[in-house]
Amino acid sequence: MNWHFVLITFLLIVVVTETRHLIRLRSLRDMIVFYAVWGLTLLAIIGDMLELTELRPLDWISIMMQPLNRLIS
Amino acid sequence: MLGRTILSVLLMTSLIITSGCWSRKELNELAVVMALGIDTHKDGYAVSAQVLNSSELATKSGGSIGSLPVVTYKSVGKTVPDALQRMLSMAPRMLYLSHVRVLVLGEDLARQGVSDVLDYISRNHQLRTNFFMLIAKNGNASEILEVVTPFEYIPANSLYSSILISEKKWAATGKVTLQQFVNELKQSGSDPILSGVQLNGSSAEGQSVENVKKISPSTLLQHAGLGVFKGDRLVGWLGEPPSKTVNYVLNRVESTAGYVSCPSGGIVGFTVNRADTSLDVMLSAENIPRFSVKMEIEADINSVQCPININQPSAIEALERSIEDKYNENIEKHVKDVQQRYGADIFALGEVLHRKYPQVWKTYRSHWGESFQSMSIDVHSHVAIRRIGSIIQPLNQEVDEK
Amino acid sequence: MIKYKGIAARQFFILTFGLTIGTSILVTPSGLAHTAREDAWIASLCSLLINILMVVLYIAIARLYPGKTIFQMNELVLGKILGKAMSLIYLFYFLILTGTLLGNLGFFITSEMMPETPIEAIQILFLIAAIMCARMGIIILARVGELMFPWIVFLFMVLLLSLIPQIDWNHIKPILEDGWIPVANAGFHSSMFQELIVLMVFLPLVKGERKGEKALLWGAVAGGIVLSVTVLLSVLILGIEQTENSTFPAFALAKTINVGNFFQRVEGILITLWVLTFFIKISLLFLSMLHGIKTVFRLKEQNHLIYPFSVLFIIVAWNTYINTVYVANIIQQVWASYAFLHLLVIPFGLYLIGLSRTKILKSK
């Protein structure tokens, strides 16, 4: 089963249902944040589908912690 | 209304992706493996699996023996899982390993080293760690798995029960689970032991049901002493008295029988019904360890074959002393024998040293195999005879004519 | 989230208890046994002490700014822009944590119980449960926790009592063979897996301030005791070599239960214990992340963000937990210091700055 397509379908359903809800809410800020998070998630799925190796958060953490580790030890 | 529809759609889709459906195992698609046997082969490993034929087991109480309740499949592979998968070309169902009761290793494989085989056995999530391991003495594991046994319909169960009962009451064999073996193997202060099983009779005759149709079956499975391992290789076999010694020292004796000779000729037999052993270590002045084995034994007299007067407390005490002497002598002799001949610390004395004096242990750890050969071990046993049975004086005493 | 003080102190205790146990109960014994050998249980008690230290620090911060969650406190202490940046850093930390947690559960269930099931299916299933809980809010989660608590205690007592006959006290000796340093090291590493700062988001909602603080403390202590007992049992029964070498030592422990040859092979039922604590932890993380985003961007509502966030969690889970070896390596090297930063260093800094600010305010 190709799970990415399941997730993309879910995201599309979500954007349809929630847009109606958001318009009723009448808050620009909520809508912007929602679309920002939605866009970020979509990018993440596409990145995962393309199997980009840079998208590994644990690698980012280890890169961030290298200078600090060198400070401590 | 819309919320409910969405909810029901969600529930129904979740049924489709319900995780259990991928891993379902229907009972009539499984071939339950009761015993595994592994031997060496020029292409890797020869694996034999004794598989339960459940439909035959169900009709046991009904009629006569049609086909046997178990089938043994054999195949060869570079690794053990390779061979097990190749077996599927013969077996009609998927092999299910969770119910394995006994793992039998061929003697050649044991002499070569068992850790490769045990790696697969430990890694596989289906196999549990509490089944028993045996070595097929002077033979192949597949021969052991092909013997039809009396009493128990499934030969693997017969092996399993006989291991339990002989370890409990006879104490000259071992009951080693995979967990125990791996622990003893991995600890640097001990070497493992395994119990051996051998065919008593011819292999060809044992394979058919005719074997159990006679009052005295032509082929039986017999437990044959303990095998000494150094690391993961078998280096030698212990006979019956040394095996009992090992079990005494390791505090694994529940009940056993023995005999001691009377001062005036003849022997007195006794049953041991409680044996507690404690191992201890003392450091001498130059930090050299001296090990001591203390045994507390409770025995009952079960057969008097010499003309002594059991009614006297002094006779009982004399018997106790002579049993103690016999124990001390025999155990020291056999322990020394194992020390010199194999240099394998199967008594876990290294671990005793590790626990009490960890700093001293650090100096011995890397070469414990050689240092162990020169360690001194003292044995002190204390025997208490409790009961003498249902009659008092031995039957061979001369009756005084009054 | 219903914004009235609605969590009872007892429910908060249960939530802390569940969060502390989390999935650590499955994996900490092997890490502890690797560093501290036979003294793994002492290391676990050290980890409990460090956790108590964390709780004391959090309570001190909470007393400086009563009634505020950690995200609001960030802004009050550091000012708006820096505060929001700090909250975003914490949100990123929680995101990675959730992904690792999901991956951990997926790998556990597929490698031990259901190997043919794809990991994604299990993760999606659990996430659906967490979504439903997050939609309904923290009060519902607190009540669900109350329902689940007797089961968690019951299953744990079953595990403990049925294993007592198999204890071999020799496995613990020698005690403190290499001194205190490996013990303290191991204790420090394992204490970084209990993310008690998540509860700072919900502490203001507890009825009764003192009672909430006491519940937090006792929950951490109870969770730490359960973890220590589990580590102690695995050392006593499995021995050091097997505890160190198992991928999931607590599961191997459950496999050895055998009472009278009758009560055996029950590890499948004991998985329920771990699934329940995992569910509490992941729902708490989910809710705290939603609240964090809501505070940072000052949104009116948060429920609609649940859906894209859950998809993000799964993607993060797939990209962090690639395989057991990769994760174990990174966790051993960097996670302790990364978590140390977020759990102790930054809160301590916040406390100092907050203290000086309130003092200045008072003196004015």
PDB file of C-alpha atoms in Angstrom, chain A residues 3-4 6-7 10-11 14 18 21-22 25-27 29-30 33-34 37-38 40-41 44-45 48 52 55-62 64-66 68-69 72, chain C residues 92 96 100 118 120-121 124 131 293 297-301 304-305 307-312 314-316 318-322 326-327 330 333-335 337-338 341:
ATOM      1  CA  TRP A   3       0.871   5.216   2.359  1.00  0.00           C
ATOM      2  CA  HIS A   4       1.814   8.578   0.956  1.00  0.00           C
ATOM      3  CA  VAL A   6      -3.445   7.838   1.814  1.00  0.00           C
ATOM      4  CA  LEU A   7      -1.932  10.780   3.654  1.00  0.00           C
ATOM      5  CA  PHE A  10      -6.455  12.822   3.994  1.00  0.00           C
ATOM      6  CA  LEU A  11      -4.834  16.235   3.733  1.00  0.00           C
ATOM      7  CA  VAL A  14      -8.982  18.135   5.673  1.00  0.00           C
ATOM      8  CA  GLU A  18     -11.659  22.949   7.570  1.00  0.00           C
ATOM      9  CA  HIS A  21     -15.013  25.945   9.314  1.00  0.00           C
ATOM     10  CA  LEU A  22     -12.343  28.624   9.181  1.00  0.00           C
ATOM     11  CA  LEU A  25     -14.617  31.577  12.299  1.00  0.00           C
ATOM     12  CA  ARG A  26     -13.621  34.807  10.593  1.00  0.00           C
ATOM     13  CA  SER A  27     -10.103  34.963  11.895  1.00  0.00           C
ATOM     14  CA  ARG A  29      -4.651  34.640  11.821  1.00  0.00           C
ATOM     15  CA  ASP A  30      -6.152  31.180  12.286  1.00  0.00           C
ATOM     16  CA  VAL A  33      -1.457  29.443  10.575  1.00  0.00           C
ATOM     17  CA  PHE A  34      -3.611  26.572   9.338  1.00  0.00           C
ATOM     18  CA  VAL A  37       1.069  24.146   8.829  1.00  0.00           C
ATOM     19  CA  TRP A  38      -0.828  22.418   6.029  1.00  0.00           C
ATOM     20  CA  LEU A  40       4.607  22.484   5.697  1.00  0.00           C
ATOM     21  CA  THR A  41       3.040  19.053   6.019  1.00  0.00           C
ATOM     22  CA  ALA A  44       7.176  17.100   4.195  1.00  0.00           C
ATOM     23  CA  ILE A  45       5.142  14.404   2.418  1.00  0.00           C
ATOM     24  CA  ASP A  48       9.407  11.898   1.919  1.00  0.00           C
ATOM     25  CA  LEU A  52      15.415  13.194   0.166  1.00  0.00           C
ATOM     26  CA  LEU A  55      14.991  15.412   5.785  1.00  0.00           C
ATOM     27  CA  ARG A  56      16.118  13.563   8.855  1.00  0.00           C
ATOM     28  CA  PRO A  57      15.429  15.570  11.998  1.00  0.00           C
ATOM     29  CA  LEU A  58      17.710  13.479  14.131  1.00  0.00           C
ATOM     30  CA  ASP A  59      20.601  14.383  11.851  1.00  0.00           C
ATOM     31  CA  TRP A  60      19.724  18.067  12.296  1.00  0.00           C
ATOM     32  CA  ILE A  61      19.791  17.628  16.052  1.00  0.00           C
ATOM     33  CA  SER A  62      23.161  15.918  16.004  1.00  0.00           C
ATOM     34  CA  MET A  64      23.171  21.290  16.205  1.00  0.00           C
ATOM     35  CA  MET A  65      24.608  19.572  19.242  1.00  0.00           C
ATOM     36  CA  GLN A  66      28.112  19.007  17.869  1.00  0.00           C
ATOM     37  CA  LEU A  68      27.942  22.123  22.350  1.00  0.00           C
ATOM     38  CA  ASN A  69      29.264  18.607  22.827  1.00  0.00           C
ATOM     39  CA  ILE A  72      31.403  20.133  27.267  1.00  0.00           C
TER      40      ILE A  72
ATOM     41  CA  PHE C  92      10.239  21.556  17.686  1.00  0.00           C
ATOM     42  CA  ILE C  96      10.783  15.263  17.334  1.00  0.00           C
ATOM     43  CA  THR C 100      10.393   9.108  17.947  1.00  0.00           C
ATOM     44  CA  PRO C 118       3.221  -2.658   8.076  1.00  0.00           C
ATOM     45  CA  GLU C 120       2.495   2.634   9.079  1.00  0.00           C
ATOM     46  CA  ALA C 121      -0.793   0.902   9.833  1.00  0.00           C
ATOM     47  CA  ILE C 124      -1.908   5.562  11.908  1.00  0.00           C
ATOM     48  CA  ILE C 131      -6.582  12.686  17.430  1.00  0.00           C
ATOM     49  CA  ILE C 293       0.847  26.908  18.709  1.00  0.00           C
ATOM     50  CA  PHE C 297       0.253  32.781  17.329  1.00  0.00           C
ATOM     51  CA  ARG C 298      -2.630  33.867  19.554  1.00  0.00           C
ATOM     52  CA  LEU C 299      -5.240  31.838  17.725  1.00  0.00           C
ATOM     53  CA  LYS C 300      -8.877  31.668  18.581  1.00  0.00           C
ATOM     54  CA  GLU C 301      -9.296  27.959  18.213  1.00  0.00           C
ATOM     55  CA  HIS C 304      -8.663  22.446  13.296  1.00  0.00           C
ATOM     56  CA  LEU C 305      -4.888  22.243  13.503  1.00  0.00           C
ATOM     57  CA  TYR C 307      -5.353  17.137  11.344  1.00  0.00           C
ATOM     58  CA  PRO C 308      -2.357  18.579   9.528  1.00  0.00           C
ATOM     59  CA  PHE C 309      -0.333  18.143  12.701  1.00  0.00           C
ATOM     60  CA  SER C 310      -1.113  14.465  12.900  1.00  0.00           C
ATOM     61  CA  VAL C 311       0.062  13.943   9.337  1.00  0.00           C
ATOM     62  CA  LEU C 312       3.217  15.876  10.220  1.00  0.00           C
ATOM     63  CA  ILE C 314       3.641  10.515  10.981  1.00  0.00           C
ATOM     64  CA  ILE C 315       6.073  11.970   8.472  1.00  0.00           C
ATOM     65  CA  VAL C 316       8.444  12.914  11.288  1.00  0.00           C
ATOM     66  CA  TRP C 318       8.990   7.853   9.386  1.00  0.00           C
ATOM     67  CA  ASN C 319      12.012  10.080   9.073  1.00  0.00           C
ATOM     68  CA  THR C 320      13.368   9.769  12.593  1.00  0.00           C
ATOM     69  CA  TYR C 321      12.872   6.073  13.294  1.00  0.00           C
ATOM     70  CA  ILE C 322      14.484   4.722  10.183  1.00  0.00           C
ATOM     71  CA  TYR C 326      20.265   4.436  13.562  1.00  0.00           C
ATOM     72  CA  VAL C 327      18.032   5.667  16.344  1.00  0.00           C
ATOM     73  CA  ILE C 330      21.920   8.971  17.778  1.00  0.00           C
ATOM     74  CA  GLN C 333      25.330  10.248  21.366  1.00  0.00           C
ATOM     75  CA  VAL C 334      23.278  13.435  21.298  1.00  0.00           C
ATOM     76  CA  TRP C 335      19.877  12.977  22.867  1.00  0.00           C
ATOM     77  CA  SER C 337      22.583  16.705  25.958  1.00  0.00           C
ATOM     78  CA  TYR C 338      19.753  17.895  23.695  1.00  0.00           C
ATOM     79  CA  LEU C 341      19.231  21.642  27.373  1.00  0.00           C
TER      80      LEU C 341
END
